Structures are given as C-alpha cells and as structure tokens.
Amino acid sequence: MAVQEGMLLGMGNPLLDISATVKPELLTKHSLKSNDAILTEDEAIFNDLTRDYSVDYIAGGATQNSIRVAQWILGVKNATSYFGCVGKDDTCKTLESKAKEAGVNVQYQLSDHPTGRCAVLITGQDRSLVTKLDAANHFTVSHLDDAKNWKVVEACKAVYSAGFFLTVSVDSMLKVGKYCAAHNKTYCLNLSAPFLIQFFKDQMMSVMPFADIVFGNETEALTFAETFNLGTTDMKKIALAISMLPKENGSKGRLVIITQGADPVICVENGQVLEFAAEKLSASKIVDTNGAGDAFVGGFLAQYVQGRSLPVAVRCGIWAATHIIQQSGCTFAEKMDFKC
C-alpha cells in the first residue's frame, strides 16, 4: 500500500525531555528506580538536574516519539498526525518546530498551563523517567469535537496511544477506540509503565476491549500478570492471556507484542505465539536506551499501516530501536535505510 498523508495518528502527552547521564546518587536522593517511569508534581528533580548536569533538550513524550520515528520511516510529509495538549510558551514552540521539522502534522490543544517536561536520568544502560505533565494533563475530548480534528481521525488507518495517556483523557481514548472498532480501523495501546497497570488498571481495562494491538515490555508484562493474578511469569503465556481479553471488534484478533531488550520479541497473532530474535549490540555502542520502546512501536507501525507482514513490521521495529539506542535521546540520522 502506498504511503498516504494522515495514515497514522498518535494521541498522547507532548513533553520536552530534559536528558542527562547522572550519578546513581541523584536517583537515591529522589527515591527513584534506575529503569522506571513515574509522575511528579515536584520541581526538585528538574532543579537538581539542570543545576548539576549538562543536559540535552529533546522533543519527547512516548507517543510523540513513536510518531516521529514512524514519520521518519514513512518519509512522506504529514503521513502521520499527532494530538496532545501544550502550553502557550517557548517550550511549546520548541516541540512544535521539532515535530513539524520531522514532517508530523501536529494539531496541539492549547492550555494556560506550562508545557510538560520529562527528566530523563540515564545511569549506564538504564533510564529513569520523571514526568511533570502540566499542560499535557489538560487534554480534553473537546479537541476531538472540532470538525477539523475529527477529520484527522476519519482519515487515518491506525491510532496509537501510549498508556501514559490513560492518566489524562480516557474519554478521548474511548471515543476514538469506539470509532476504530465501528469502522474497522486499528486501535493500538501500549502498557507503557508498571505504575499504570497497578494504579490505573480500571482505566486501562476500559480501553482494552478496543485495542487491536497491545505493546509492552517484559517488566510491564510481569506487572500485568501479577496485578491480574495470572499465576505465571512465562512471557508467552502472559502475552497469550492479554490477547484473549474481551474485544469489541470481533472481525480481527488482538495482536500482542512484548519486547525484552536484547532478548527475543514475543508476539501473539491469531492465538499463535511467535518469537523474533532481537539484535544484540555491544555495550560500547549503546548511548541511551531512552526511546528504544517508543522507536520499536514507530518502526512497527510504519510497516503495519502499509499492510506489510508481521515479520517485516517486527524487524523494522527492532531495526528502529537498535538505531535509536545508538543516539542520544529519541533522535535519528537524516537517512532512513531500512530495507523490507
């Protein structure tokens, strides 16, 4: 299928990533884990980070990262679109210019709150994410009621939201999820972080029936199994259980994709469990694991919306993630050289 404008839509939390390689003591001081993601209302971590370290500012937010990667691979301007809420400030201008530069059709909702930020704390090959949502937390379903924006939903083949959006606007996710189910479009959800599965499980399970594709990593899958008492730590059994949860659009089965870093990617398609080998990089080549999962989703969806097979989509996801972890932040080279 030829690449078309508006094929893929992302809805999520647009954030400015403030990234640095830090000493483990900073994590200890703020009671943070080395490979985790949390929300905060506190400025302290941002103050410490910008005062004590040399930081990079990168257009971020999990969903926006995935959409930027997909856009890079699809290559046609405005092949992807993105909704999220930002402030009327300079940070918003930075985010918008980065997204538009990448070719993404961003349609931000504007808020009087400041644009959200994410402290990306890198220790070795781990990254700890601390997000202060601010404006991102104020996205409302009214943005979708605007006819111009709803046309973007109608035009797309697939919609993707990272699970982080569950803390912001479940109403928006349900509105779009229901539309996708009724019109046989593909709705995609990411488990995204253990805290979402533990503390936003009702919100997650309200959206799950509309999810045609569910992404996650091994930590999130294990948390899911524990939270929902699946009684197993076997990744294949967990993926299978997620695929069999109730589903609104019965015309297609739920595809579940669990990444495990350098270990094989586990997929469940039509009740069948498949494994795909990931690429192992030497530690010396790994610059920053932040964005690896986002990049995998972007690579996967770029092929999926073109109607390519599961093995090609997974291979592109692995390729994109492998590329991203050799860069600082979710950034990429000018030339896209993935071959199907």
PDB file of C-alpha atoms in Angstrom, residues 3 14 111 121 151 174 223 242-243 249 261 281 292 338:
ATOM      1  CA  VAL A   3       2.220   5.829   1.808  1.00  0.00           C
ATOM      2  CA  PRO A  14       3.711  16.033  24.457  1.00  0.00           C
ATOM      3  CA  SER A 111      -3.679  25.307  27.625  1.00  0.00           C
ATOM      4  CA  LEU A 121      18.005  10.245  34.075  1.00  0.00           C
ATOM      5  CA  LYS A 151     -11.355  14.617  10.029  1.00  0.00           C
ATOM      6  CA  LEU A 174     -12.745   5.622  24.298  1.00  0.00           C
ATOM      7  CA  THR A 223       3.469  -6.432  36.378  1.00  0.00           C
ATOM      8  CA  ILE A 242      -3.624 -10.391  27.067  1.00  0.00           C
ATOM      9  CA  SER A 243      -4.579 -11.410  23.518  1.00  0.00           C
ATOM     10  CA  ASN A 249     -14.193  -5.632  17.137  1.00  0.00           C
ATOM     11  CA  GLY A 261      15.529  -5.639  25.308  1.00  0.00           C
ATOM     12  CA  LEU A 281      24.583  -4.573  20.491  1.00  0.00           C
ATOM     13  CA  ALA A 292      14.024   2.305  22.474  1.00  0.00           C
ATOM     14  CA  PHE A 338      15.609   0.122   6.450  1.00  0.00           C
TER      15      PHE A 338
END
